[in-house]
Short mmCIF file of N, CA and C and ligand atoms in Angstrom, two decimals:
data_model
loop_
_atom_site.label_atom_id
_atom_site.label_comp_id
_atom_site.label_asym_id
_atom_site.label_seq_id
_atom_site.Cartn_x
_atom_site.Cartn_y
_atom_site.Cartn_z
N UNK A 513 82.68 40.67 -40.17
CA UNK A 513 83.09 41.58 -41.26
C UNK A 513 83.79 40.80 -42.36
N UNK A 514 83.33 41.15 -43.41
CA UNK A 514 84.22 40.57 -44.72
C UNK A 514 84.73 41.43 -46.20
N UNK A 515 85.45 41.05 -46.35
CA UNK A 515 86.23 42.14 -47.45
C UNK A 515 85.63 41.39 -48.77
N UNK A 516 85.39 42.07 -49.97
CA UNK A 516 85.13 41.66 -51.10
C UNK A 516 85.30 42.66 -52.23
N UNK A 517 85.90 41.94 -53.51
CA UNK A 517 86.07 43.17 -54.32
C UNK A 517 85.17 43.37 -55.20
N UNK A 518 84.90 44.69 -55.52
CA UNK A 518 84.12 45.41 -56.54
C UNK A 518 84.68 45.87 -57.85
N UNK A 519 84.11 45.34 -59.36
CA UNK A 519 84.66 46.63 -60.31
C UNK A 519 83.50 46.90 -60.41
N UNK A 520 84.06 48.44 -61.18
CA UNK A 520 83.09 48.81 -61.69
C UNK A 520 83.21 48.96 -63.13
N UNK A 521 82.60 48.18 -63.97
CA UNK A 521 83.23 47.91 -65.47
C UNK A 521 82.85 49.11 -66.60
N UNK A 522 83.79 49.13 -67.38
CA UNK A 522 84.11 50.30 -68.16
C UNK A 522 82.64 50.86 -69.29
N UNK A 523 81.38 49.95 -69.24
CA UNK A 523 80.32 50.93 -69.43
C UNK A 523 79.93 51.52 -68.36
N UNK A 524 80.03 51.66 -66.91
CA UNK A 524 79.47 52.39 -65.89
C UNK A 524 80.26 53.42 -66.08
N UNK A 525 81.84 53.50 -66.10
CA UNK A 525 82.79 54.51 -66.06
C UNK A 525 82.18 55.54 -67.49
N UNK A 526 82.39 54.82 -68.53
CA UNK A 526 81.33 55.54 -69.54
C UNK A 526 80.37 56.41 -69.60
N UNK A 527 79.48 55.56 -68.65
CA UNK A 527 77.74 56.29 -68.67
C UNK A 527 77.88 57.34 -67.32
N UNK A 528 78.96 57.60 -67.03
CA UNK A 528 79.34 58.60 -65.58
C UNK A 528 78.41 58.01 -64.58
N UNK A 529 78.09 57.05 -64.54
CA UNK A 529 77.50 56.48 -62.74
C UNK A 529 78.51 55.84 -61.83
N UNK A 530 79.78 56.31 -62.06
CA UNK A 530 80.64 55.53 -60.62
C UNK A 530 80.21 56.01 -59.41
N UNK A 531 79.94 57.42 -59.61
CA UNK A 531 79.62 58.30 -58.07
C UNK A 531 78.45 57.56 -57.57
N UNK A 532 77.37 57.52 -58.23
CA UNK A 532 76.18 56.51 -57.97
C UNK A 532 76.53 55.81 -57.62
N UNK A 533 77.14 54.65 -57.96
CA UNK A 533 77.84 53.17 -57.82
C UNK A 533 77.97 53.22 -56.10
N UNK A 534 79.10 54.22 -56.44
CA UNK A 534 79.94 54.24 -54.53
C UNK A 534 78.93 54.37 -53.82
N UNK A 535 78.13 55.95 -53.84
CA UNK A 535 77.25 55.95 -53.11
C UNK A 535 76.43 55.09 -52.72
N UNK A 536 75.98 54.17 -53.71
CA UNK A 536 75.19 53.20 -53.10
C UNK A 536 75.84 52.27 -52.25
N UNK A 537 77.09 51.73 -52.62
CA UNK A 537 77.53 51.19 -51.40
C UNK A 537 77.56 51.24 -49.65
N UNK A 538 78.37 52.83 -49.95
CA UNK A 538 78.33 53.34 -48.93
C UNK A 538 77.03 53.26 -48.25
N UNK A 539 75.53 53.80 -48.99
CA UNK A 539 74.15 53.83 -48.52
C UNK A 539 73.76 52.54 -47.57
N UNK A 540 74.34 51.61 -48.12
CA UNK A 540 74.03 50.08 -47.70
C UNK A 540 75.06 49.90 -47.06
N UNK A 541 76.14 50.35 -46.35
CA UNK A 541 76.81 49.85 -45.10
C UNK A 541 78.13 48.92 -45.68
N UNK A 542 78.17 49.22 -46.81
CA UNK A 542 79.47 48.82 -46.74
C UNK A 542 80.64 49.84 -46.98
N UNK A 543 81.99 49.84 -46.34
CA UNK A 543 82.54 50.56 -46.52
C UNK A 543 83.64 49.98 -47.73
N UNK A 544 84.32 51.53 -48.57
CA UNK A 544 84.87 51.79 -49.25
C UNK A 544 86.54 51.60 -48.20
N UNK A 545 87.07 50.25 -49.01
CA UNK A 545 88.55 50.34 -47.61
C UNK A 545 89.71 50.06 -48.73
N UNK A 546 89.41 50.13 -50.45
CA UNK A 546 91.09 50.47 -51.32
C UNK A 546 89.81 50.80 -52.39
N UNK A 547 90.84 51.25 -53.18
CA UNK A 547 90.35 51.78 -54.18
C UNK A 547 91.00 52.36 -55.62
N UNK A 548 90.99 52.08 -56.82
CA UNK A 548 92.23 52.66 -57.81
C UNK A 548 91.09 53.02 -59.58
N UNK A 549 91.41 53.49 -60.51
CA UNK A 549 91.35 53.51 -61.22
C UNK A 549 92.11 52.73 -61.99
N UNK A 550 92.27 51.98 -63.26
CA UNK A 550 92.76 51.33 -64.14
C UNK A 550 92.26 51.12 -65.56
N UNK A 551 93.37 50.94 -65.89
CA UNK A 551 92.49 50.12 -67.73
C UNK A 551 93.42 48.47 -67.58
N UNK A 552 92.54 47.33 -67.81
CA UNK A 552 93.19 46.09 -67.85
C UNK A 552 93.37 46.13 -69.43
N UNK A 553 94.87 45.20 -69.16
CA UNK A 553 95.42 45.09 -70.62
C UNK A 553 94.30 43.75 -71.40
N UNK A 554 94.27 43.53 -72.63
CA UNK A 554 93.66 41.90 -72.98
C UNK A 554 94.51 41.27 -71.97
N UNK A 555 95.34 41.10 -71.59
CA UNK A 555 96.09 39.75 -70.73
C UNK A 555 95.58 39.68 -69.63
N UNK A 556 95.70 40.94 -68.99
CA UNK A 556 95.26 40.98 -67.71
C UNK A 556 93.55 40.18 -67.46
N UNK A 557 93.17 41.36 -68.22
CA UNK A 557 91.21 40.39 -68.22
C UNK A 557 91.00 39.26 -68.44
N UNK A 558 92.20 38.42 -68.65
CA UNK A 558 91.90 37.42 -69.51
C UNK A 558 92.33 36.47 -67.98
N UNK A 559 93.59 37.05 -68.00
CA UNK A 559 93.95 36.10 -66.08
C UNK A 559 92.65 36.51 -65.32
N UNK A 560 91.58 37.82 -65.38
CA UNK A 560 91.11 37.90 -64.11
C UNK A 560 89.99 36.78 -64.28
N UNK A 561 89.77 36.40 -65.17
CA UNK A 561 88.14 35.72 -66.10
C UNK A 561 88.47 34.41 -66.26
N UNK A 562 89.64 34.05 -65.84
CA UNK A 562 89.97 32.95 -66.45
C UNK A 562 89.40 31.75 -66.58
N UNK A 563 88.73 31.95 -64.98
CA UNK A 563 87.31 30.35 -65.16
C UNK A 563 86.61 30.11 -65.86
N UNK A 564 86.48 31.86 -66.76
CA UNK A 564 85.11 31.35 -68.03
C UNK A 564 86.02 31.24 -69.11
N UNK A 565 87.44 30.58 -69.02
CA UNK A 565 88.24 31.06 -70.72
C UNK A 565 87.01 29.90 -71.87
N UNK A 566 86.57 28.87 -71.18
CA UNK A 566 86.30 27.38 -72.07
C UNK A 566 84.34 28.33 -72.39
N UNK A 567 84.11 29.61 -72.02
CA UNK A 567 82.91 29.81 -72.48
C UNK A 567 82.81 30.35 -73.55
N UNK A 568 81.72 30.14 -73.97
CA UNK A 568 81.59 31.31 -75.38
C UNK A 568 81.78 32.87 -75.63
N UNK A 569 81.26 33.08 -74.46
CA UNK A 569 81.79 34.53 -74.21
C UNK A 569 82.45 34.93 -73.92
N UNK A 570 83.45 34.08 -73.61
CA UNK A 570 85.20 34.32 -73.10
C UNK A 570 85.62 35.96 -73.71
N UNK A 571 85.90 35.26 -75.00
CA UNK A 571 86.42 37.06 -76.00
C UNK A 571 86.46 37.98 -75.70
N UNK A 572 84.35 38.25 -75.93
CA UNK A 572 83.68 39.22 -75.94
C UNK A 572 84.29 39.62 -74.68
N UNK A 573 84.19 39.38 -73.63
CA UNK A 573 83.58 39.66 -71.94
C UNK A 573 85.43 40.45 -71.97
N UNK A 574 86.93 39.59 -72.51
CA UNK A 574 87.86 40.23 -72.49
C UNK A 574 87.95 41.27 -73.63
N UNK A 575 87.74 41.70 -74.36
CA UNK A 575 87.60 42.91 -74.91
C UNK A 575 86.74 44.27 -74.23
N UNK A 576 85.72 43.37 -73.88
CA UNK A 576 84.51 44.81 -73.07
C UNK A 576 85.54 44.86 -71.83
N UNK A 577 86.20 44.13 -71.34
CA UNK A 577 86.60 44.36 -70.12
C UNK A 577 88.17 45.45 -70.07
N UNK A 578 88.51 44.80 -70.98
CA UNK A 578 90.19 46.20 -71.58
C UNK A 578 89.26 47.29 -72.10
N UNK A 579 87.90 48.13 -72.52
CA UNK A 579 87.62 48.62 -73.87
C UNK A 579 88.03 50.16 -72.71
N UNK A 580 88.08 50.18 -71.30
CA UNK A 580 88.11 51.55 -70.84
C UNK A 580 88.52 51.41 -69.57
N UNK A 581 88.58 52.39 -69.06
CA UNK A 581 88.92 52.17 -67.52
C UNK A 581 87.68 51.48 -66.32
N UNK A 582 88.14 50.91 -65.34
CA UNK A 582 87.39 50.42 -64.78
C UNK A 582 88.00 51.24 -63.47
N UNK A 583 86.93 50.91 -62.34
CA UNK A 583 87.60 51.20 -60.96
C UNK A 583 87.32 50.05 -60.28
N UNK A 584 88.23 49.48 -59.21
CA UNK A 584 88.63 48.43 -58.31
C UNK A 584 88.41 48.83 -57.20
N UNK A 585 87.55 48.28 -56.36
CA UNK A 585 87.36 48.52 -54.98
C UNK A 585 87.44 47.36 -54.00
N UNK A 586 88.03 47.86 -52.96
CA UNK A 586 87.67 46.48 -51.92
C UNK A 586 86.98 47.03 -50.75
N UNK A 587 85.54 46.51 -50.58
CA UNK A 587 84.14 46.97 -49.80
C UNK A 587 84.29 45.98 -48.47
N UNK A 588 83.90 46.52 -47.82
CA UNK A 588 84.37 45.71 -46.59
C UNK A 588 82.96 46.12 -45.38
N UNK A 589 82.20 44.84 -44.92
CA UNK A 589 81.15 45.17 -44.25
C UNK A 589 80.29 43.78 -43.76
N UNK A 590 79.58 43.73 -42.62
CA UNK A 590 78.90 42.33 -42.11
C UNK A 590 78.58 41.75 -43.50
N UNK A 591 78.74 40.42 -43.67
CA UNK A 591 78.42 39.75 -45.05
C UNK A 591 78.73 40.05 -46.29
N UNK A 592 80.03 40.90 -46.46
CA UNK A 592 80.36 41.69 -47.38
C UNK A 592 80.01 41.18 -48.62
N UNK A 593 80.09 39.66 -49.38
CA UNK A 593 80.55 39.02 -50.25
C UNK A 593 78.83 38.80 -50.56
N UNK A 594 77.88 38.32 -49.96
CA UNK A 594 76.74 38.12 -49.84
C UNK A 594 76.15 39.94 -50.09
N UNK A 595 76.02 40.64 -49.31
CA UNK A 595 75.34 42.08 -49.57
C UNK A 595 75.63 42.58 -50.76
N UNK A 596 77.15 42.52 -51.30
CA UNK A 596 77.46 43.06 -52.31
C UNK A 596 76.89 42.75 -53.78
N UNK A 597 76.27 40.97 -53.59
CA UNK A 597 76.07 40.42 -54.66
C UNK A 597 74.48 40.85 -54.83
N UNK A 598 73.80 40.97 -53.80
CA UNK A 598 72.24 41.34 -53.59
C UNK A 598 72.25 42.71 -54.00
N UNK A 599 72.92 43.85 -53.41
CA UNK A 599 73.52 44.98 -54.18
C UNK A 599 73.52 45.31 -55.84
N UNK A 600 74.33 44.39 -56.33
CA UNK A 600 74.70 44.44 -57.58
C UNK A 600 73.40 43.63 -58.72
N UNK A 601 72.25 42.48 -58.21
CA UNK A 601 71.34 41.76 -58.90
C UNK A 601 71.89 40.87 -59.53
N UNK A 602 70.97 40.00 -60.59
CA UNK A 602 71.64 39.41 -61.07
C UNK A 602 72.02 39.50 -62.47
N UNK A 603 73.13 38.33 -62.94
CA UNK A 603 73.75 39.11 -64.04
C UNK A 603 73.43 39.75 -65.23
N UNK A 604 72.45 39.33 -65.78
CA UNK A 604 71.15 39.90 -66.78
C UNK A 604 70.86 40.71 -66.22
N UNK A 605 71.34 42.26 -66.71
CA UNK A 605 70.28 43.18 -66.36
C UNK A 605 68.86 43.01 -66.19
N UNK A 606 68.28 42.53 -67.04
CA UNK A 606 66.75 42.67 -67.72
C UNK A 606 66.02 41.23 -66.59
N UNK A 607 66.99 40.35 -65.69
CA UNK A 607 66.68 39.78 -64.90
C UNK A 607 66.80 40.50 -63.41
N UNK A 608 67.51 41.26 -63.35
CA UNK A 608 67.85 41.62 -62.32
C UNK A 608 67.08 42.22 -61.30
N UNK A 609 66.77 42.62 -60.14
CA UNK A 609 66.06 42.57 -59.04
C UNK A 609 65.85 44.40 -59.05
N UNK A 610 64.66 44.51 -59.18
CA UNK A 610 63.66 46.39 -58.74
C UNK A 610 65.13 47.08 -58.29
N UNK A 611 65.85 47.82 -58.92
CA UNK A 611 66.58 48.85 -57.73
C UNK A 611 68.08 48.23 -57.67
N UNK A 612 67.96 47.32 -58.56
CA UNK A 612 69.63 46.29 -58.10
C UNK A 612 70.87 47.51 -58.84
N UNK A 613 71.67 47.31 -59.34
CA UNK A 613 73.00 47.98 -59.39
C UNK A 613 72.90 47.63 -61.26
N UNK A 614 72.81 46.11 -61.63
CA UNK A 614 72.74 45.97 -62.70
C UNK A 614 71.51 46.27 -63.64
N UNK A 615 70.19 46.42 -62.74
CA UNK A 615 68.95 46.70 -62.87
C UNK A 615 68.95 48.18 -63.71
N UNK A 616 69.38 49.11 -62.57
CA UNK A 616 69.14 50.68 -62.47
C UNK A 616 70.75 50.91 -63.98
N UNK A 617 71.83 50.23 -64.03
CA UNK A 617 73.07 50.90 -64.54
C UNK A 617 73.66 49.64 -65.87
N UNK A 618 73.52 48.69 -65.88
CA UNK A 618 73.63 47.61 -66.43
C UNK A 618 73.28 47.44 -68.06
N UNK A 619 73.64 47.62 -68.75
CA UNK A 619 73.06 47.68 -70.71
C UNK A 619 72.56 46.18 -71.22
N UNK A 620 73.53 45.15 -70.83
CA UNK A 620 73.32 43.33 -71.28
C UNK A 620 73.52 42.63 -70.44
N UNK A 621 73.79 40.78 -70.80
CA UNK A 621 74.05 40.18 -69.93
C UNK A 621 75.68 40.34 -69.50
N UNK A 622 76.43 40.91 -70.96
CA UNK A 622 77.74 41.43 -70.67
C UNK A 622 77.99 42.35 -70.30
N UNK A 623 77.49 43.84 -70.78
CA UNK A 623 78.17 45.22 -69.92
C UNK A 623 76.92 45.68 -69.09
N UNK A 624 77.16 44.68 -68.19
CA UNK A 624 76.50 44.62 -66.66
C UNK A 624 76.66 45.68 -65.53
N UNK A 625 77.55 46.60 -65.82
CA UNK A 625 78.26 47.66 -64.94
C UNK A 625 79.25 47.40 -63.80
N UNK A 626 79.19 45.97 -63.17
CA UNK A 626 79.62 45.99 -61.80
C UNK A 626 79.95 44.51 -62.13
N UNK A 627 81.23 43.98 -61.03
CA UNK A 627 81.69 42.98 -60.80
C UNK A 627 81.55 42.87 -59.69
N UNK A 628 81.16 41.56 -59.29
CA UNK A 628 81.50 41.34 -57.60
C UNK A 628 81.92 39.62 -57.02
N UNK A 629 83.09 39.68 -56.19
CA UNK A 629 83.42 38.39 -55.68
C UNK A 629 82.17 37.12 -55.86
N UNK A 630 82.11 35.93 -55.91
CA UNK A 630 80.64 34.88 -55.23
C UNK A 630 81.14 34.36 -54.09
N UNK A 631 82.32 34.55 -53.74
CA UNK A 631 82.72 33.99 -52.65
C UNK A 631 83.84 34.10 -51.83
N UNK A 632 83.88 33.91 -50.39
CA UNK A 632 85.08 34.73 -49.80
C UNK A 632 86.80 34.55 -50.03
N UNK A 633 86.67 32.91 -50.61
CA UNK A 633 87.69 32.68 -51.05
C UNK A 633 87.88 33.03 -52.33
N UNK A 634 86.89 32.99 -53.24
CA UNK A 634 87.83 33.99 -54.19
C UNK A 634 87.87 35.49 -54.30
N UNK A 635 86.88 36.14 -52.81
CA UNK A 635 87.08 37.10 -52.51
C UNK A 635 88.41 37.72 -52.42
N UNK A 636 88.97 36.72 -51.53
CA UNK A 636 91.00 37.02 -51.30
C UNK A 636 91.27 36.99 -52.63
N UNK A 637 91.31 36.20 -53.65
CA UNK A 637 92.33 36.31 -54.78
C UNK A 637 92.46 37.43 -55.34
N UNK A 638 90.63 37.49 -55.54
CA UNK A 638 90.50 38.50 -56.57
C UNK A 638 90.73 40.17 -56.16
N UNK A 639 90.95 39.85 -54.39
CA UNK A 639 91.48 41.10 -53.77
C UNK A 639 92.97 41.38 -54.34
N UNK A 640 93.53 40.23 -53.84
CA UNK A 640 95.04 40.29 -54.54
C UNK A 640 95.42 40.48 -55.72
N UNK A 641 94.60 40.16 -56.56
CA UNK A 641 94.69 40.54 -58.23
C UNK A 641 94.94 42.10 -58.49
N UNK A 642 94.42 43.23 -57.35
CA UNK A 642 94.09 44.19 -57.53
C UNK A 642 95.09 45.20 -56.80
N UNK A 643 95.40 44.65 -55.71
CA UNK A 643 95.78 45.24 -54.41
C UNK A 643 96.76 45.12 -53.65
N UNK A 644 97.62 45.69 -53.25
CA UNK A 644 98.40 45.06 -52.23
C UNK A 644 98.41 45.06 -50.61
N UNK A 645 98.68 44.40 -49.93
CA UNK A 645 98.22 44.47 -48.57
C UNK A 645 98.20 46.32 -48.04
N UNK A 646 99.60 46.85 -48.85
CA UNK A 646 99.59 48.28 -48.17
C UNK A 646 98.22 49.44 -48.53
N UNK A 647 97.79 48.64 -49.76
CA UNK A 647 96.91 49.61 -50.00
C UNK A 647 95.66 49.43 -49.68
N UNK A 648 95.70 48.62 -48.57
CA UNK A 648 93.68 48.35 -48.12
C UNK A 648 93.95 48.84 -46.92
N UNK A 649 92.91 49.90 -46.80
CA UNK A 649 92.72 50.40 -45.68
C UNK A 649 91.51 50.16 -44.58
N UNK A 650 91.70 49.14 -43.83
CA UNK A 650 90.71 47.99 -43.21
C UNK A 650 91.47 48.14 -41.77
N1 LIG B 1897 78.83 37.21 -69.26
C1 LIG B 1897 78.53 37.33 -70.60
N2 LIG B 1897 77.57 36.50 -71.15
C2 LIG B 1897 76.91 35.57 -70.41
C3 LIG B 1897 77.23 35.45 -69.03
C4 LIG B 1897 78.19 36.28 -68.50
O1 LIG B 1897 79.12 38.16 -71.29
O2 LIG B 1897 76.05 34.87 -70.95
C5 LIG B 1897 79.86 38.10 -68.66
C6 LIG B 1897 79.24 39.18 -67.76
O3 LIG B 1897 79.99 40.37 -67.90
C7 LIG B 1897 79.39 38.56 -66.39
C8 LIG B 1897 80.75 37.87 -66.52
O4 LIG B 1897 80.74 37.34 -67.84
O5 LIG B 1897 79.34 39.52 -65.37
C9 LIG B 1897 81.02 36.77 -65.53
O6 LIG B 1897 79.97 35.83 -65.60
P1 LIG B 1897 79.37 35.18 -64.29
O7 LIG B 1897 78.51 34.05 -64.71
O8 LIG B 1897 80.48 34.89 -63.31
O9 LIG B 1897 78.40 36.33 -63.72
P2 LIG B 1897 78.54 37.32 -62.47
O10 LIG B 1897 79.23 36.56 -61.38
O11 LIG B 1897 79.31 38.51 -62.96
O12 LIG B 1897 77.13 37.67 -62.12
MG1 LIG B 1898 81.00 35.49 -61.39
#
């Protein structure tokens, strides 16, 4: 079993597909174990992104990312970090895989709808960024 976090970024919250979103999770076996609504400040998006600050799209990606509320999840299920990413496609919508998350809900290569961990170690951080131990229910 592995924990990994999910957003769901503020064009999905927009286009009303969070319920979709979950559901599909849930459909595919992973469970829903914290969960919150939020709006990130510019600062905040900017600490969560921070590996891409030296990209070009740095800005953009922190502005779309403050522009609305997002929801934070931590999904928890065999291969969590791996399913979730096959789940979600890849980051180009218009690349993305028949049926994927970014495929079906996704607008660009930026308001993609969904965030997800690449890996278990920064699975933990980016859990912690979000969460506190009391509020995962695992
Ligand atoms: N992004 C972007 N332009 C690009 C590539 C990425 O705006 O050319 C944004 C997009 O929202 C993406 C995020 O930056 O989800 C993080 O990029 P990464 O390469 O880590 O993709 P992901 O892991 O989200 O698939
Ligand atoms: Mg990434």
């Amino acid at each position: 079993m592995e924990k990994t976090l999910s957003l769901i970024k503020p064009d999905a919250t927009s286009k009303q597909v969070m319920g979709k979103i979950i559901a599909r999770f849930e459909q595919e076996g992973l469970s829903v174990v914290a969960m919150k609504m939020l709006r990130l400040s510019k600062e905040r998006a900017a600490e969560f992104y921070a590996i891409h600050s030296h990209l070009p799209f740095f800005g953009e990606l922190v502005s779309f990312m403050s522009s609305g509320p997002i929801i934070a999840l931590v999904l928890q299920g065999a291969d969590g970090v791996k399913r979730n990413r096959e789940i979600m496609g890849a980051t180009d919508p218009k690349k993305a895989e028949e049926g994927s998350l970014r495929k079906l809900y996704g607008t660009n290569v930026g308001e993609n709808a969904v965030h997800g961990s690449d890996s278990l170690e920064n699975a933990k951080k980016e859990i912690a960024f979000f969460f506190d131990l009391s509020e995962i229910y695992a």
